[in-house]
PDB file of C-alpha atoms in Angstrom:
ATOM      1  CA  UNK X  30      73.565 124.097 224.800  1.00 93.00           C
ATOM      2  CA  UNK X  31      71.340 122.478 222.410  1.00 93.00           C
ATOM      3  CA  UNK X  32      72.879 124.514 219.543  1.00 95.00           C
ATOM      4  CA  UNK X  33      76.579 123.965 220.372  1.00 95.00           C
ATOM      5  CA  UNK X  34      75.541 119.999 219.844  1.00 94.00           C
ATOM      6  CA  UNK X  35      74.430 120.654 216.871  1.00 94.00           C
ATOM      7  CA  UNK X  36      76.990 122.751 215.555  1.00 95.00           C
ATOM      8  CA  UNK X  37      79.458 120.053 216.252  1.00 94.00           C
ATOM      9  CA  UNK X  38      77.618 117.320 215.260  1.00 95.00           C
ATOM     10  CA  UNK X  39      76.992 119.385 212.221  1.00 94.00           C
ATOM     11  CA  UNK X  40      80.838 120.407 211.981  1.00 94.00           C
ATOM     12  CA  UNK X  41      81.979 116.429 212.192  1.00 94.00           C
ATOM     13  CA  UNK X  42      79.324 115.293 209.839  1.00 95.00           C
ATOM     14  CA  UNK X  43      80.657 117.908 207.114  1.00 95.00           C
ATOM     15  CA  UNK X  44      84.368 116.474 207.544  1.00 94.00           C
ATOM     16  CA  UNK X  45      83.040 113.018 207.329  1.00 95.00           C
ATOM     17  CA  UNK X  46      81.130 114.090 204.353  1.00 96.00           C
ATOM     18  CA  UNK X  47      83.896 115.660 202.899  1.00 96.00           C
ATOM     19  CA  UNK X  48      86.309 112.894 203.735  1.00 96.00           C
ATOM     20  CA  UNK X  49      83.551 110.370 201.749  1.00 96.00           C
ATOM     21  CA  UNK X  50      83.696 112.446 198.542  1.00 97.00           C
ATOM     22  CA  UNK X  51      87.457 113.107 198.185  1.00 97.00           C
ATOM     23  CA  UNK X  52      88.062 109.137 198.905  1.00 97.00           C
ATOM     24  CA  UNK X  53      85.354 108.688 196.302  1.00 97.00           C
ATOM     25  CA  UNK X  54      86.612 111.067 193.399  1.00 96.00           C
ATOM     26  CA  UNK X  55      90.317 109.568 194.080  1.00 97.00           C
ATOM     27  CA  UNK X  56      89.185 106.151 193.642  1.00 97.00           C
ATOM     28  CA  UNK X  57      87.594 106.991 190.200  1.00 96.00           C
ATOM     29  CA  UNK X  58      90.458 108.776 189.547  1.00 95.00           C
ATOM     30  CA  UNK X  59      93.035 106.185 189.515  1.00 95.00           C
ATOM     31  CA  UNK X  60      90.107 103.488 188.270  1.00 95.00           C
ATOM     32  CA  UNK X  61      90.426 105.507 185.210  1.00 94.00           C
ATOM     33  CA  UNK X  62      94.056 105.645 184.886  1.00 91.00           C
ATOM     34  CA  UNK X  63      94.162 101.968 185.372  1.00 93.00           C
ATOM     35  CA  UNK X  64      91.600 101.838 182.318  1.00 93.00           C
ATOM     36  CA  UNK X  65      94.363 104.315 180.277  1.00 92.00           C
ATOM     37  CA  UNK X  66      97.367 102.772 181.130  1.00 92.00           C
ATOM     38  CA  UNK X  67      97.882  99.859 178.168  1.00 91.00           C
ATOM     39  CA  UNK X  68      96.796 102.907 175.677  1.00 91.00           C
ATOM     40  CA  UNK X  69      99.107 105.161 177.057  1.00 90.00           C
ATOM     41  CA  UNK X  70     101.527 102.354 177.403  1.00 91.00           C
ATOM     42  CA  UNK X  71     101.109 101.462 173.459  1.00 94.00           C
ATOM     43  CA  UNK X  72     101.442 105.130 172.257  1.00 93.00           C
ATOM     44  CA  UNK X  73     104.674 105.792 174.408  1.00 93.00           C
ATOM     45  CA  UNK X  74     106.197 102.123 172.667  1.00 94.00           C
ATOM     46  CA  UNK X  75     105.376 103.859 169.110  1.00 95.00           C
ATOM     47  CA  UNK X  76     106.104 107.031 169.696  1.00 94.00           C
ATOM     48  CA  UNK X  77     110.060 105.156 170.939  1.00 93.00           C
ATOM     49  CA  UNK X  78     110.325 103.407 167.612  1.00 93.00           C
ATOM     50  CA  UNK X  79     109.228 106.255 165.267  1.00 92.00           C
ATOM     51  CA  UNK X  80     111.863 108.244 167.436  1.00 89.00           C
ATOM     52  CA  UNK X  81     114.440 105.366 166.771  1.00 89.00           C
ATOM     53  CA  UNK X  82     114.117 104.794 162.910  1.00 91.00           C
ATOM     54  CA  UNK X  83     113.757 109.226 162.412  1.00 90.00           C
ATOM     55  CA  UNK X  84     117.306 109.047 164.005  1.00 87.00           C
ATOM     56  CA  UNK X  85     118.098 106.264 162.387  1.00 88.00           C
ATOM     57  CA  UNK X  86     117.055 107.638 159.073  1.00 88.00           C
ATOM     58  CA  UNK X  87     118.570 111.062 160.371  1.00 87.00           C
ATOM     59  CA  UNK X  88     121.852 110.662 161.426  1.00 84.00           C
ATOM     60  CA  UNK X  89     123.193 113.832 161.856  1.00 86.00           C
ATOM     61  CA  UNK X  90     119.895 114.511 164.229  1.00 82.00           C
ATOM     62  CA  UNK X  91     121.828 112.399 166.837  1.00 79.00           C
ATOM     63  CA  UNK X  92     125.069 113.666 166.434  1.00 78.00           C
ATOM     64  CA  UNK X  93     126.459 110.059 164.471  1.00 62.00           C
TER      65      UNK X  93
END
């Protein structure tokens, strides 16, 4: 009996456990995608207007 109450005490402890760490890495997870965003943000907003003045420059790139 004794080692059936460990067992699940042991069982319920490791999903707890497990439960702890996966909230944990998914918090730092989008903590660092918060800290990205404005870079990743300002690249997409250059990469747009190199695109724009290429096909500018390039008409026949954009079918015009």
């Amino acid at each position: 009996m004794l080692v059936l109450v460990v067992t699940v005490l042991l069982y319920v402890c490791g999903f707890v456990f497990l439960y702890g760490v996966i909230r944990l890495a998914v918090r730092h997870a989008f903590e660092d995608l918060e800290a990205r965003r404005p870079g990743l943000l300002r690249v997409q907003e250059i990469t747009a207007a190199q695109d724009r003045s290429f096909v500018r420059e390039n008409p026949f790139v954009a079918n015009g």
